[in-house]
Amino acid sequence: MSEAVITIKLPERFDFSYHKEFYNKTAEVLADHKHREVEMDFSRVEYLDSSALGMLVMLQKKCAEVGKQVVVVNASGLAADILKIANMEKIVEIR
């Protein structure tokens, strides 16, 4: 992993209950100018809902404003299916 990349490991349940922690973690990332890419690590995510999708969209918009890119990594199973159904690859890069 490059120093220009910062990774945020998401919980098993990526839903509205994670909103405050997500906001706090991403605020730090947005303020840090040495990272150009924000990896959202979905390796533990087993469930996500529409609020999680909204959080990703909001993060992408805020990152774009400061020249950062959001990348989803390690999504599998139901989480990967939901991302695909929601056409999230049009908003964030999915690897």
Coordinates of C-alpha atoms in Angstrom, one line a residue:
M1 CA 0.0 0.0 0.0
S2 CA 1.3 3.4 -1.0
E3 CA 1.6 6.3 1.5
A4 CA -0.7 8.2 -0.9
V5 CA -3.5 5.6 -0.1
I6 CA -5.4 5.4 3.2
T7 CA -7.7 2.5 4.0
I8 CA -10.8 2.6 6.0
K9 CA -12.0 -0.9 7.2
L10 CA -15.7 -1.0 7.3
P11 CA -17.7 -3.1 9.9
E12 CA -19.8 -6.2 9.3
R13 CA -23.0 -4.0 9.3
F14 CA -22.4 -0.9 7.2
D15 CA -25.6 0.9 7.9
F16 CA -26.9 4.1 9.6
S17 CA -25.7 2.9 13.0
Y18 CA -22.1 3.4 11.6
H19 CA -22.8 7.0 10.4
K20 CA -21.1 8.9 13.2
E21 CA -18.0 6.8 13.2
F22 CA -17.9 7.0 9.4
Y23 CA -18.2 10.8 9.5
N24 CA -15.4 11.0 12.0
K25 CA -13.0 8.8 10.1
T26 CA -13.7 10.4 6.8
A27 CA -13.4 13.9 8.2
E28 CA -9.8 13.0 9.2
V29 CA -9.1 11.6 5.7
L30 CA -10.5 14.7 4.0
A31 CA -8.3 17.0 6.2
D32 CA -5.1 15.0 5.5
H33 CA -3.5 16.2 2.3
K34 CA -0.9 13.5 1.9
H35 CA -3.4 10.8 0.8
R36 CA -4.9 11.0 -2.7
E37 CA -6.8 7.7 -2.6
V38 CA -9.3 6.5 0.0
E39 CA -9.8 2.8 0.0
M40 CA -13.0 1.6 1.5
D41 CA -12.2 -2.0 2.6
F42 CA -15.4 -4.1 2.4
S43 CA -13.7 -7.4 3.4
R44 CA -15.8 -7.6 6.6
V45 CA -19.0 -6.2 5.3
E46 CA -21.8 -8.7 5.3
Y47 CA -24.7 -6.2 5.2
L48 CA -25.2 -2.7 3.9
D49 CA -28.3 -0.6 3.4
S50 CA -29.3 2.6 1.5
S51 CA -27.8 4.8 4.1
A52 CA -24.4 3.1 3.5
L53 CA -24.7 3.8 -0.2
G54 CA -25.6 7.4 0.6
M55 CA -22.5 7.7 2.8
L56 CA -20.3 6.4 0.0
V57 CA -21.8 8.9 -2.4
M58 CA -21.3 11.8 0.0
L59 CA -17.7 10.7 0.6
Q60 CA -17.1 10.6 -3.1
K61 CA -18.4 14.1 -3.6
K62 CA -16.4 15.5 -0.7
C63 CA -13.3 13.7 -1.9
A64 CA -13.7 15.0 -5.5
E65 CA -13.8 18.6 -4.1
V66 CA -10.3 18.1 -2.6
G67 CA -8.8 16.0 -5.4
K68 CA -9.1 12.6 -3.8
Q69 CA -10.5 9.4 -5.3
V70 CA -12.6 6.8 -3.5
V71 CA -12.0 3.1 -4.3
V72 CA -14.0 0.2 -3.0
V73 CA -11.9 -2.9 -2.4
N74 CA -12.6 -6.5 -1.2
A75 CA -16.4 -6.4 -1.7
S76 CA -17.9 -9.9 -2.0
G77 CA -21.1 -11.8 -1.5
L78 CA -24.2 -9.8 -0.7
A79 CA -22.3 -6.5 -0.3
A80 CA -20.8 -6.9 -3.8
D81 CA -24.3 -7.7 -5.2
I82 CA -25.8 -4.6 -3.6
L83 CA -23.0 -2.4 -4.9
K84 CA -23.6 -3.8 -8.4
I85 CA -27.4 -3.4 -8.3
A86 CA -27.0 0.2 -7.1
N87 CA -24.6 0.9 -10.0
M88 CA -22.1 2.2 -7.6
E89 CA -19.3 1.6 -10.1
K90 CA -20.6 4.7 -11.9
I91 CA -19.8 6.7 -8.8
V92 CA -16.7 5.1 -7.2
E93 CA -14.1 2.7 -8.6
I94 CA -14.7 -0.9 -7.5
R95 CA -11.7 -3.2 -7.5

